[in-house]
Coordinates of C-alpha atoms in Angstrom, one line a residue:
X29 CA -23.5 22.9 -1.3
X30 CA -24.1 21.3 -4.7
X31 CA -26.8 18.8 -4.6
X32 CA -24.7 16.3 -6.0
X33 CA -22.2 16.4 -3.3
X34 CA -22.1 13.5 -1.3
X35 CA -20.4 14.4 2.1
X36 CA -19.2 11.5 4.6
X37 CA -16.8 12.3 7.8
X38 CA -14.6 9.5 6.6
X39 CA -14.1 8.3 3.2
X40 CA -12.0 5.6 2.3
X41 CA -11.0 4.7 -1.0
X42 CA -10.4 0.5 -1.5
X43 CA -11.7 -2.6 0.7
X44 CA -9.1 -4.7 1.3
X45 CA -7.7 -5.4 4.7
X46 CA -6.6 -2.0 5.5
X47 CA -9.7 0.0 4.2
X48 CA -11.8 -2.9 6.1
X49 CA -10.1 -2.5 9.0
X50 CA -9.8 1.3 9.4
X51 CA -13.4 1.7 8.8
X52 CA -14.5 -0.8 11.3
X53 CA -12.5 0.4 14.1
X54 CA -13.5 4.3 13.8
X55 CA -17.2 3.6 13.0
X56 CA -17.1 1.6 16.1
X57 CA -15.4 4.2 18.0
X58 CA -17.2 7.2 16.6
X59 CA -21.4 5.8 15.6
X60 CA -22.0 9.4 15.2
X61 CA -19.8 10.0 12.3
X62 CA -20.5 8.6 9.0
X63 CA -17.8 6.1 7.0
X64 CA -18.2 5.8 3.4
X65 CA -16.1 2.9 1.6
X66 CA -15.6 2.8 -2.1
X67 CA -15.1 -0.1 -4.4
X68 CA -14.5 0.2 -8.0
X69 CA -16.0 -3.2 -8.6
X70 CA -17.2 -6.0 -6.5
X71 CA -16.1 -5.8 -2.6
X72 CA -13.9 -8.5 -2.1
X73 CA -11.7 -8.3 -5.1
X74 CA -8.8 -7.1 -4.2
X75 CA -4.8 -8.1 -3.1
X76 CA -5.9 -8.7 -0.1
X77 CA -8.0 -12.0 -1.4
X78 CA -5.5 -13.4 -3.0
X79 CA -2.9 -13.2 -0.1
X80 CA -2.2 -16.9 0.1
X81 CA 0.8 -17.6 2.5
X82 CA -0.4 -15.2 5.7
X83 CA 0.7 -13.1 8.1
X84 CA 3.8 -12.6 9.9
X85 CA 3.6 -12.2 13.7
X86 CA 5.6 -12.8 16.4
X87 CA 3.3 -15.3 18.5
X88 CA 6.0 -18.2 19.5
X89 CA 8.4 -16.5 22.3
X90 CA 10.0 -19.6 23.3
X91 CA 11.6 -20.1 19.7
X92 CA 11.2 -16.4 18.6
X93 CA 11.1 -12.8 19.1
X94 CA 10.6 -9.3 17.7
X95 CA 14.4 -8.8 17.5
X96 CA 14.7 -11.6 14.8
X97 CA 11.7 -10.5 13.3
X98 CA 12.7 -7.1 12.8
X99 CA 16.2 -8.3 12.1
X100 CA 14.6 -10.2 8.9
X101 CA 12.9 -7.2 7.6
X102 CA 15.4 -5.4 7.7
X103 CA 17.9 -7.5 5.9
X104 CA 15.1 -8.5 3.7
X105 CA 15.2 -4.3 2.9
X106 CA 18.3 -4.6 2.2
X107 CA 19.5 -1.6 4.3
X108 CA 16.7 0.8 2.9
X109 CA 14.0 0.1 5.4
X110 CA 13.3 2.9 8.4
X111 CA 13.9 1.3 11.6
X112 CA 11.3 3.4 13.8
X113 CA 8.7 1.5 11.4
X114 CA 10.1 -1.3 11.1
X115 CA 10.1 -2.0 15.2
X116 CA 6.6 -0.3 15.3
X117 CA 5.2 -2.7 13.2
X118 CA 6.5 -5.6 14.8
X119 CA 5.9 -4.8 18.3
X120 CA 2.3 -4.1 17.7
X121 CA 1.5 -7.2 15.5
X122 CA 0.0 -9.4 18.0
X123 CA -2.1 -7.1 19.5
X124 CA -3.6 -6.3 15.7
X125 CA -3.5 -10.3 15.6
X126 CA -5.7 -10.8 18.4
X127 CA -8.2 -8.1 17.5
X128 CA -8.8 -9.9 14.5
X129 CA -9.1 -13.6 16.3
X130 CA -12.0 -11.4 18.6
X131 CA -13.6 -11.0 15.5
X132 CA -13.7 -14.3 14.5
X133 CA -10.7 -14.7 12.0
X134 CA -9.5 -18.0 11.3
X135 CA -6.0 -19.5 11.7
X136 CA -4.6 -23.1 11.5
X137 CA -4.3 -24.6 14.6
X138 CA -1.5 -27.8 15.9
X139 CA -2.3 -30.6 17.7
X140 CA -2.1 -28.4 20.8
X141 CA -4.5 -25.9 19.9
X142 CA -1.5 -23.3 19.5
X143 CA -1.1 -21.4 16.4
X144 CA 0.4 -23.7 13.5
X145 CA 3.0 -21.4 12.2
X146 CA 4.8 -21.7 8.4
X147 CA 8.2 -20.9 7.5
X148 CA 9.0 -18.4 4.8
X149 CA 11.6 -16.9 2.5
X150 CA 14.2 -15.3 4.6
X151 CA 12.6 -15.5 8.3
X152 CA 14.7 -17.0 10.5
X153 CA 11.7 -18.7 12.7
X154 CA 8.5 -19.8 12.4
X155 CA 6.1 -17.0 12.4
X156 CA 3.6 -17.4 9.6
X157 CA 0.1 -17.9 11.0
X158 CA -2.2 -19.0 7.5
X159 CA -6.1 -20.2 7.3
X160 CA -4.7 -23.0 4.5
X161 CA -3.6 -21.2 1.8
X162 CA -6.4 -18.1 1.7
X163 CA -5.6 -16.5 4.7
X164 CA -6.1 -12.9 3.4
X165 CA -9.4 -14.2 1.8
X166 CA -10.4 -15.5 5.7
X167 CA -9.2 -11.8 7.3
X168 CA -11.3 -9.9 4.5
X169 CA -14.7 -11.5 5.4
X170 CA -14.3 -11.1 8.7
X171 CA -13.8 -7.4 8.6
X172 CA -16.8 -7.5 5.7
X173 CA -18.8 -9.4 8.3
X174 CA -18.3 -6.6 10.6
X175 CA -18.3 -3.6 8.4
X176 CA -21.8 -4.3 7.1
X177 CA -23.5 -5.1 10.7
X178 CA -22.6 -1.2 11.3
X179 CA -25.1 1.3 10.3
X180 CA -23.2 4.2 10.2
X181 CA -20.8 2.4 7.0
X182 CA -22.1 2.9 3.6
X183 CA -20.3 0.8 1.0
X184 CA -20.4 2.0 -2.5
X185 CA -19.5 -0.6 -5.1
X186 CA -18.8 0.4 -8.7
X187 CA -17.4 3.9 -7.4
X188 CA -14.4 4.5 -9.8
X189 CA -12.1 7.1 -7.4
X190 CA -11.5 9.4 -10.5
X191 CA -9.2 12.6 -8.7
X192 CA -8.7 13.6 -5.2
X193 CA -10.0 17.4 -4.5
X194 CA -7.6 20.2 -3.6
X195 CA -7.3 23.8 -4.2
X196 CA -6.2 23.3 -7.6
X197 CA -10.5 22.1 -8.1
X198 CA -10.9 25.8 -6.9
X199 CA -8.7 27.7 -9.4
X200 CA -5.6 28.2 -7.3
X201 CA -1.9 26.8 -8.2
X202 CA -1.3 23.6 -6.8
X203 CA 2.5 22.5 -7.1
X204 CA 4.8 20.2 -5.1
X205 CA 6.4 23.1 -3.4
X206 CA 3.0 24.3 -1.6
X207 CA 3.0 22.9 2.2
X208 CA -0.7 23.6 2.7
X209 CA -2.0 21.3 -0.1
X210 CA -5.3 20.2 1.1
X211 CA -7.8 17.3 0.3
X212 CA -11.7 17.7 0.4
X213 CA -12.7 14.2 -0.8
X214 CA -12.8 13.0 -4.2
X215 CA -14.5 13.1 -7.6
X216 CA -15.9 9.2 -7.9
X217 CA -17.6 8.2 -10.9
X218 CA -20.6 5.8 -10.7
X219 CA -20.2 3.1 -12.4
X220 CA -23.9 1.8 -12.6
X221 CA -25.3 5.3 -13.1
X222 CA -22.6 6.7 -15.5
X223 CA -22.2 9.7 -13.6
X224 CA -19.6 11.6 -11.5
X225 CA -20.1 13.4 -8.3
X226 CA -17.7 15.1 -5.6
X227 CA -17.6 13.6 -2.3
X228 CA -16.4 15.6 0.5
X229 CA -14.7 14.4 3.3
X230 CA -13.0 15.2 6.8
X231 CA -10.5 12.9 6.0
X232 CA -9.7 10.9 3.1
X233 CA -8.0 7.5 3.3
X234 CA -6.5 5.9 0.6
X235 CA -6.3 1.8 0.7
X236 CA -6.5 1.2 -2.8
X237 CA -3.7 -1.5 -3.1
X238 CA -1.2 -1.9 -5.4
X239 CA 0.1 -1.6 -9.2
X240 CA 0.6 -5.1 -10.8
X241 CA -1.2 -4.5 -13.6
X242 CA 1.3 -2.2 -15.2
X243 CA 3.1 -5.3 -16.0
X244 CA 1.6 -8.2 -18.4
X245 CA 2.4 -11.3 -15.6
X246 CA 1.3 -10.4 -12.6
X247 CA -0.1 -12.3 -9.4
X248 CA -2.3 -8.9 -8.9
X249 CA -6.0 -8.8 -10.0
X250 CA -7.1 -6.6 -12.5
X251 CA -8.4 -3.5 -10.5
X252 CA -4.8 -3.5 -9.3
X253 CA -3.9 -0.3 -11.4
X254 CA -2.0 2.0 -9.0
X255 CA -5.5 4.3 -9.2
X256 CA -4.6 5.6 -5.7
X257 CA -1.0 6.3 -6.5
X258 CA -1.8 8.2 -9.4
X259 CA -4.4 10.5 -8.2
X260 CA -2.1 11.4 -4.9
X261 CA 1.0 11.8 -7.7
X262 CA -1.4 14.1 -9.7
X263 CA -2.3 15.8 -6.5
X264 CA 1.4 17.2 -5.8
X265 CA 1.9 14.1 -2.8
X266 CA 5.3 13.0 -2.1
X267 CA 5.6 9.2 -3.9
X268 CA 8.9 7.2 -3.0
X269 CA 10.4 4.4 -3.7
X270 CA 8.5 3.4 -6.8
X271 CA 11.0 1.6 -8.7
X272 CA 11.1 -0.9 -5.8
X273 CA 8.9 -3.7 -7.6
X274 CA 8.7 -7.2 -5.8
X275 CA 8.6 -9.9 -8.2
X276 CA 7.2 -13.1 -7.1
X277 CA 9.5 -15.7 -7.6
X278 CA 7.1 -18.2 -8.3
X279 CA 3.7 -17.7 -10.0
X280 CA 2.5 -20.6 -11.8
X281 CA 3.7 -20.3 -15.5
X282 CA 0.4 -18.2 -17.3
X283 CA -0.1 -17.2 -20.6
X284 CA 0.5 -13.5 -20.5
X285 CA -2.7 -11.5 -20.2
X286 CA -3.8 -13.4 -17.5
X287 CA -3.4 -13.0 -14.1
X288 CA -1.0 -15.1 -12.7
X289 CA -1.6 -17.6 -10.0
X290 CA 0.5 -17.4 -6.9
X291 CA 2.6 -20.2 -5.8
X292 CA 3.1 -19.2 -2.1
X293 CA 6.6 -19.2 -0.5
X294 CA 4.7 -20.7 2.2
X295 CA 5.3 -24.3 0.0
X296 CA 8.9 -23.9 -0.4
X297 CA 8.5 -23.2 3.5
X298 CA 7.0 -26.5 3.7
X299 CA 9.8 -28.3 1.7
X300 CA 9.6 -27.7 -2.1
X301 CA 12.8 -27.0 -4.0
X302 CA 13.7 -25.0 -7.4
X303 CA 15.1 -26.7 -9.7
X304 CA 15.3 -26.8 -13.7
X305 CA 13.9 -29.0 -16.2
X306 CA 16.5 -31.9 -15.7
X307 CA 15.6 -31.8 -11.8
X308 CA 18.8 -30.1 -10.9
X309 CA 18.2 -27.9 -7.7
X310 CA 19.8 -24.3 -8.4
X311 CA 19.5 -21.8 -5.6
X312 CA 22.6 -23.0 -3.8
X313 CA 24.7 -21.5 -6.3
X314 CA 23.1 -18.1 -5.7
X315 CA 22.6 -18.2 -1.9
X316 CA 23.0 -20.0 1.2
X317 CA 19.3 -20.5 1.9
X318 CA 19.1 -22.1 -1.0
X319 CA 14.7 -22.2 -2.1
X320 CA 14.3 -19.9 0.9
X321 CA 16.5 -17.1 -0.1
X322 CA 14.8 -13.7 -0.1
X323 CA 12.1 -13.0 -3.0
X324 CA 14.6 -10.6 -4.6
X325 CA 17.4 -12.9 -5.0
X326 CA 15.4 -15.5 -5.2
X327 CA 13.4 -13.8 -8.7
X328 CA 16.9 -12.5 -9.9
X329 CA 18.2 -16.3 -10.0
X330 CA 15.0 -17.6 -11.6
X331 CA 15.7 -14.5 -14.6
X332 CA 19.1 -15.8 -14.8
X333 CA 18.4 -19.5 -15.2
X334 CA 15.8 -19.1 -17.9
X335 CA 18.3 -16.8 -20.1
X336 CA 20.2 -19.2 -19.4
X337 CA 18.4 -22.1 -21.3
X338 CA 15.9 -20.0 -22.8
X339 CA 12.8 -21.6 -21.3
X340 CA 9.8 -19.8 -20.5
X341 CA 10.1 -21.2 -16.7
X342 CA 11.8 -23.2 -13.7
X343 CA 10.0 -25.4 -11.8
X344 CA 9.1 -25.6 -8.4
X345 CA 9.4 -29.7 -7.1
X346 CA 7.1 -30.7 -4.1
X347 CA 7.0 -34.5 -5.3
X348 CA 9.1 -35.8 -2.2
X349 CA 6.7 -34.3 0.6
X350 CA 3.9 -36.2 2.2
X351 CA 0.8 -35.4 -0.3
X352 CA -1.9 -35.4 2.2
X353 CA -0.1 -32.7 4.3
X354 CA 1.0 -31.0 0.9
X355 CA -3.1 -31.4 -0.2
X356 CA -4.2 -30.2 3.5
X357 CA -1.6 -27.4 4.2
X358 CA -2.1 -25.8 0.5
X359 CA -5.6 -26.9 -0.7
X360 CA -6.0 -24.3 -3.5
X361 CA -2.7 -24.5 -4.7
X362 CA -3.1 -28.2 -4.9
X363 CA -6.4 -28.3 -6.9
X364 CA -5.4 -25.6 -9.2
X365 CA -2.3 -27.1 -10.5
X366 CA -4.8 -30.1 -11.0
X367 CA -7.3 -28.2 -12.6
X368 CA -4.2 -26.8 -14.8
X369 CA -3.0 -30.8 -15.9
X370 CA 0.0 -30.7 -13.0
X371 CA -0.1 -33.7 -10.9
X372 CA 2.1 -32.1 -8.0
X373 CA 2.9 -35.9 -6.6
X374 CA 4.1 -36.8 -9.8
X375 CA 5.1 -33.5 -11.7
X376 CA 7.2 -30.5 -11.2
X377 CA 5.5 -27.0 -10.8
X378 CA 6.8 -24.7 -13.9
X379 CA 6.8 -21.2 -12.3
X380 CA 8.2 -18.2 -13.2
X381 CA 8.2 -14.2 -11.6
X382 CA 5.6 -12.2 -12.1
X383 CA 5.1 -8.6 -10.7
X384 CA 3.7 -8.9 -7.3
X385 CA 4.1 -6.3 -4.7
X386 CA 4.9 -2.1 -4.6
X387 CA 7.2 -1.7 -2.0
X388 CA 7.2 2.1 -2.5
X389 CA 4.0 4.2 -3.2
X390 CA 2.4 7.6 -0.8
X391 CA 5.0 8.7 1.5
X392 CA 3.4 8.2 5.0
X393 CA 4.5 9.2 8.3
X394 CA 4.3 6.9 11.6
X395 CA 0.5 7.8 12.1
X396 CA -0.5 7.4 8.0
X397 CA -0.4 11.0 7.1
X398 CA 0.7 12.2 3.2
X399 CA 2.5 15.2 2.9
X400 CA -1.1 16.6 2.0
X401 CA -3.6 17.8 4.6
X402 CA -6.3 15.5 5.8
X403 CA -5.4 13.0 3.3
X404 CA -4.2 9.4 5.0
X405 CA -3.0 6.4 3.2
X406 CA -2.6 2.8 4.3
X407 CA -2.4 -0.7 2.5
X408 CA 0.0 -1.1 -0.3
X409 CA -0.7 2.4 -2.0
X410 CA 1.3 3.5 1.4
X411 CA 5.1 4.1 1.1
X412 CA 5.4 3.7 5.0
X413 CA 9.6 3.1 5.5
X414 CA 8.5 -1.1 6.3
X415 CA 9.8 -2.6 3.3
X416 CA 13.0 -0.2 2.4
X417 CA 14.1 -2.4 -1.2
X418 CA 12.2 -5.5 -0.6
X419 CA 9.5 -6.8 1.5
X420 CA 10.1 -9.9 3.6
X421 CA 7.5 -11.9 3.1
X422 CA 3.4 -12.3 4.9
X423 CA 4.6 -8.9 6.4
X424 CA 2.1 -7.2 4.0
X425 CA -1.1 -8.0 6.1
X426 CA 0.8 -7.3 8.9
X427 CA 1.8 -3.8 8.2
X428 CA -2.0 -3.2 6.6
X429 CA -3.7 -4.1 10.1
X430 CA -1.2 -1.8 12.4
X431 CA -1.3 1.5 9.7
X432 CA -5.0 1.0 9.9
X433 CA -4.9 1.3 13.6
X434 CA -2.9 4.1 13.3
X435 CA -4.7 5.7 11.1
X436 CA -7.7 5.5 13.6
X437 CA -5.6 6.4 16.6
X438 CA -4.6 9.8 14.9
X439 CA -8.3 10.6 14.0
X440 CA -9.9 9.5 16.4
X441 CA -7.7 12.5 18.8
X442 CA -7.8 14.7 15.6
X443 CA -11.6 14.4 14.7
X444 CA -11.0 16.6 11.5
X445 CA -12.1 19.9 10.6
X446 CA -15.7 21.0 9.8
X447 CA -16.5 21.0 6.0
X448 CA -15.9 23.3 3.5
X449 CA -18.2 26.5 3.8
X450 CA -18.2 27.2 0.2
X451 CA -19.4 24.4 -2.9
X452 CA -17.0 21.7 -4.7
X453 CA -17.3 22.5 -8.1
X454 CA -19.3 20.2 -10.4
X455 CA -16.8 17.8 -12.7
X456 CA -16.9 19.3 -15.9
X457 CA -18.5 17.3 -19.0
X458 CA -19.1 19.7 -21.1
X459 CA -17.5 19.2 -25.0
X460 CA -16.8 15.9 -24.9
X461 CA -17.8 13.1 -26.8
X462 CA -18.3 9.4 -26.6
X463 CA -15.0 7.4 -27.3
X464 CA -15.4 6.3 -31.1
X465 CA -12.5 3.7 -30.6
X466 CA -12.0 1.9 -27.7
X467 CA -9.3 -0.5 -29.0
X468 CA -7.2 2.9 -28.8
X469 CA -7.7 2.7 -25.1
X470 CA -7.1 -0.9 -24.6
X471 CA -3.9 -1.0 -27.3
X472 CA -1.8 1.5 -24.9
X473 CA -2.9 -0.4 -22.0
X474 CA -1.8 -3.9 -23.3
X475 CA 1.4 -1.9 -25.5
X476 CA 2.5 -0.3 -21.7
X477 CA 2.5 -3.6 -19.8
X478 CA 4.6 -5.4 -22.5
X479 CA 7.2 -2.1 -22.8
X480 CA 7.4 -2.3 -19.0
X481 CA 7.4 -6.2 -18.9
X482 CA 10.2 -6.2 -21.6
X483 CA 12.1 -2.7 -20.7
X484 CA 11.6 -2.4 -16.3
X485 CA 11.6 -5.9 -15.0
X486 CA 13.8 -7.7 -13.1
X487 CA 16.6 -6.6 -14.2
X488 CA 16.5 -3.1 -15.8
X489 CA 19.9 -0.6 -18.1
X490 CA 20.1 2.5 -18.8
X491 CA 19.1 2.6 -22.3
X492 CA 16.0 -0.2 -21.6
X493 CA 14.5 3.4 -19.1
X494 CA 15.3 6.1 -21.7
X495 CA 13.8 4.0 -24.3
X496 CA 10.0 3.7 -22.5
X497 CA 10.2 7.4 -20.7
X498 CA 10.6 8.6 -24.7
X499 CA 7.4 5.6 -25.2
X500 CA 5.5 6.9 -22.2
X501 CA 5.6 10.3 -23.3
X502 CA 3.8 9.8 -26.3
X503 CA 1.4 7.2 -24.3
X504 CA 0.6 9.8 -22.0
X505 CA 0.3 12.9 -24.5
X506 CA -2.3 10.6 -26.8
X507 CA -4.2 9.6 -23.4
X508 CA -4.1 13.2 -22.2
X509 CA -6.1 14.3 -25.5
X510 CA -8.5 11.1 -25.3
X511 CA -9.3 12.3 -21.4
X512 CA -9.8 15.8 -22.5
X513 CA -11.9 14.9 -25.9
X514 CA -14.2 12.0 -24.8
X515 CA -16.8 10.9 -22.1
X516 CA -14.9 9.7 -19.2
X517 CA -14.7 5.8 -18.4
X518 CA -13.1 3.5 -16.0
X519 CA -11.0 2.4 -19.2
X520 CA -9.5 5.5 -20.0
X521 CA -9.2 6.5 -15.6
X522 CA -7.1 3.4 -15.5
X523 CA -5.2 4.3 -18.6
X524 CA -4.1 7.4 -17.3
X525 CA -3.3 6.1 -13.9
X526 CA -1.2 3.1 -15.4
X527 CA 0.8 5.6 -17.6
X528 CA 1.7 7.7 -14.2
X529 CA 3.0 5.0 -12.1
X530 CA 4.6 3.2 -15.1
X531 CA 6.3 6.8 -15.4
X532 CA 7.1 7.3 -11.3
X533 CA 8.6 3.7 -11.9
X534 CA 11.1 4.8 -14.5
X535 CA 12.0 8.3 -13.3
X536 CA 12.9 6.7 -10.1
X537 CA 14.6 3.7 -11.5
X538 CA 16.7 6.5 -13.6
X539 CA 17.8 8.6 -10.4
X540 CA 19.0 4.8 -8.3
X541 CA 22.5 5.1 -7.8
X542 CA 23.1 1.6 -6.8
X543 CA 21.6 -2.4 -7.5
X544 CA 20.0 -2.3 -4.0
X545 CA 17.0 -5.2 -3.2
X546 CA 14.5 -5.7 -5.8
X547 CA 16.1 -3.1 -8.0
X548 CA 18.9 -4.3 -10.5
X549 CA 20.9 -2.0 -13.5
X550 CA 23.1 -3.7 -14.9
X551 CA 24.7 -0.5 -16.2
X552 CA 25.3 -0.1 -12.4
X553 CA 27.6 -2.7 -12.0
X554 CA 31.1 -2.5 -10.8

């Protein structure tokens, strides 16, 4: 073995809830085998912390049940979800809910001491447990809180996940049509020692989160760049459903560049109402739910007002509701528009969409397998069958917590195979130089999110697609020779990664045969 090979039993690439929570339970199960996390920058920045609005769980069985809760997700799909997960997910919510209120998670409480539960965009109960509005912040550090009191976890922060390790590291042909693609760990370059290493692995779980930052609004932090998506696309994995992209109806109105904040449906739960600038409410004339329409149909009609009358936003209107439950229930949301000049007792909230939420990604089975050996995802990276065309809302966490748990269930029976008897080879350096222009890195990055923005948004043609696969191609064919020609870097790993889900986006938009969910072509119109 090559004394810069790092070998863990489980390696898990990304910290938000779903890398948390995997890690915790098998280190618990298993404190003779070693879990290695990895974060490409600081812990706790992922999705996951900025999750405002909660997670949906059946809890209330006098005025709900799983049949309506799997009834809204499925509608919510829009006919493309998979059933079998769709019911898995559901039925084993509460116990996931209660494992994490063992380990000290916060929720809102009532005046009875019960749950207080919100209502969201197209549930047709109240289901939404929240910890005000940060309740993915509160699940996170708890399963940080319990991760680091284990000795056999090792967290690695500022470990850039550069390419997962299969045969094709070993000299053999790797293509899509191989059924005994295999991974060994991953090449992870360290950040704070500018080096890259192989880490070998029984099993290799990606949790790396989502894509948002292929756009230029999103609600999605800046790490978000499909990393883990990419490298299991590079790798020969199956990757569906990509052109699926939720748009958040309602992100607070950002100059582009910056991430936007999330206005959670969770308000228009409480009571606000859409309307435009002359305080005329809209969303009846688009659905009967009016404000609490589906996300999809809710971000179409928000597209189609501001073409409309050319402004750069609607506005969300929470004036009417009783402040000091408004200010309790939604503290951040509150002081932020404050922070931002926007009285929300006296003003409207101008919001707009921004990119929010992959509903496709690494096809998964019911137990978090890829369609390559010993290589698991979970999280958002995971294409898992939940979401089908759209995801109903707060179901995110949900489905994070219970692919987690299956993740451990299947490895905890199947404790992997022994390691490789022969050495990873060493990444390769060797002729390559130090980047003399870095604005050549960060010009297709920031040229990329506004073809995408402007070309595979909302609402998408025919000719919009052809125009940036013809724009990507010449992205990816100058990235290609910076990647083989300079010393690697984060910038130029995310460059790369950005340019392959931006292309599994529009390849996959391109083969859609009908306007289904979050997807719209209006070429495909009858």
């Amino acid at each position: 073995m090559s004394v810069q090979t790092l070998r863990t039993d489980y390696l898990v690439i990304g910290m938000g809830v779903a890398g948390l929570s995997f890690a915790v339970k098998i280190a618990n199960a298993m404190p003779n085998r070693t879990v290695t996390l990895l974060s490409k920058g600081e812990v706790i920045e992922s999705n996951t912390r900025y999750a405002q609005g909660g997670i949906a769980v059946v809890t209330d069985f006098e005025n709900d049940d799983f049949e309506k809760h799997i009834q809204d997700t499925l509608v919510a799909g829009a006919g493309r979800c998979n059933r079998e997960v769709v019911e898995m997910v559901v039925r084993e919510g509460p116990a996931r809910l209660e494992e994490m209120v063992a380990m000290g998670t916060r929720f809102d409480r009532n005046d009875q001491g019960g749950f207080h539960l919100g209502m969201e965009g197209a549930h047709s109960a109240r289901r939404i447990l929240h910890y005000k509005d940060l309740t993915g912040y509160q699940i996170q550090q708890s399963l940080l809180r319990k991760a680091k009191s284990l000795s056999n976890i090792e967290i690695l922060e500022y470990h850039f996940a550069v390419d997962l390790i299969t045969q094709h590291h070993f000299g053999e042909k790797v293509t899509r049509h191989r059924d005994d693609i295999t991974c060994y760990g991953v090449y992870v370059m360290d950040l704070r020692e500018n080096r890259v290493r192989p880490i070998e692995a029984r099993a290799t779980i990606l949790a790396s989160g989502g894509a948002g930052q292929v756009y230029d609004l999103t609600t999605n932090p800046v790490v978000a760049t499909g990393d883990g998506v990419a490298m299991a696309h590079r790798a020969k994995a199956q990757i569906d459903s990509m052109h699926f992209i939720q748009f958040h109806p309602t992100a607070l109105k950002a100059e582009t560049g910056d991430r936007a904040f999330l206005i959670s449906e969770a308000v228009r739960g409480f009571g606000a109402i859409l309307k435009r600038a002359d305080g005329s409410s809209f969303m009846e004339e688009y659905d009967d739910r009016g404000s609490l329409a589906s996300r999809d149909i809710v971000a179409r009609a928000i597209d189609t007002e501001m073409k409309k009358s050319g402004d750069s936003s609607v506005f969300l209107d929470g004036r009417h509701l009783d402040q000091d439950e408004y200010r309790k229930r939604f503290p951040t949301i509150y002081n932020t528009c404050l922070e931002k000049g926007i009285d929300p007792a006296v003003d409207m909230i101008p919001v707009a969409p921004a990119a929010h939420y992959l509903c496709g990604g690494v096809r998964t089975d019911l137990s978090g397998r890829t369609t390559i050996g010993k290589l698991y995802c979970c999280g958002e990276a995971a294409s898992t069958g939940l979401h089908g065309a759209n995801r109903l809302a707060s179901n995110s966490l949900l489905e994070a917590l219970v692919y987690a748990h299956r993740c451990y269930l299947d490895l905890r029976e199947n404790k992997g195979p022994e390691f490789l008897d022969r050495e990873i080879p060493e990444w390769r350096i060797e002729g390559t130089t130090d980047p003399k222009e870095l604005v050549l890195i960060t010009h297709n990055r920031r040229e990329i999110q506004q073809v995408m923005s402007d070309y595979v948004g909302i609402v998408r043609t025919n000719e919009r697609l052809t125009r940036t696969l013809r724009r990507l191609a010449l992205f990816y064919e100058e990235t290609e020779q910076l990647y083989q020609t300079t010393t690697l870097s984060p910038q130029i790993c995310e460059l790369r990664n950005l340019i392959a889900v931006a292309y599994l986006i529009v390849r996959q938009s391109m083969e859609e045969t009908e306007n289904v969910g979050t997807f719209y072509n209006t070429d495909l119109e009858s």
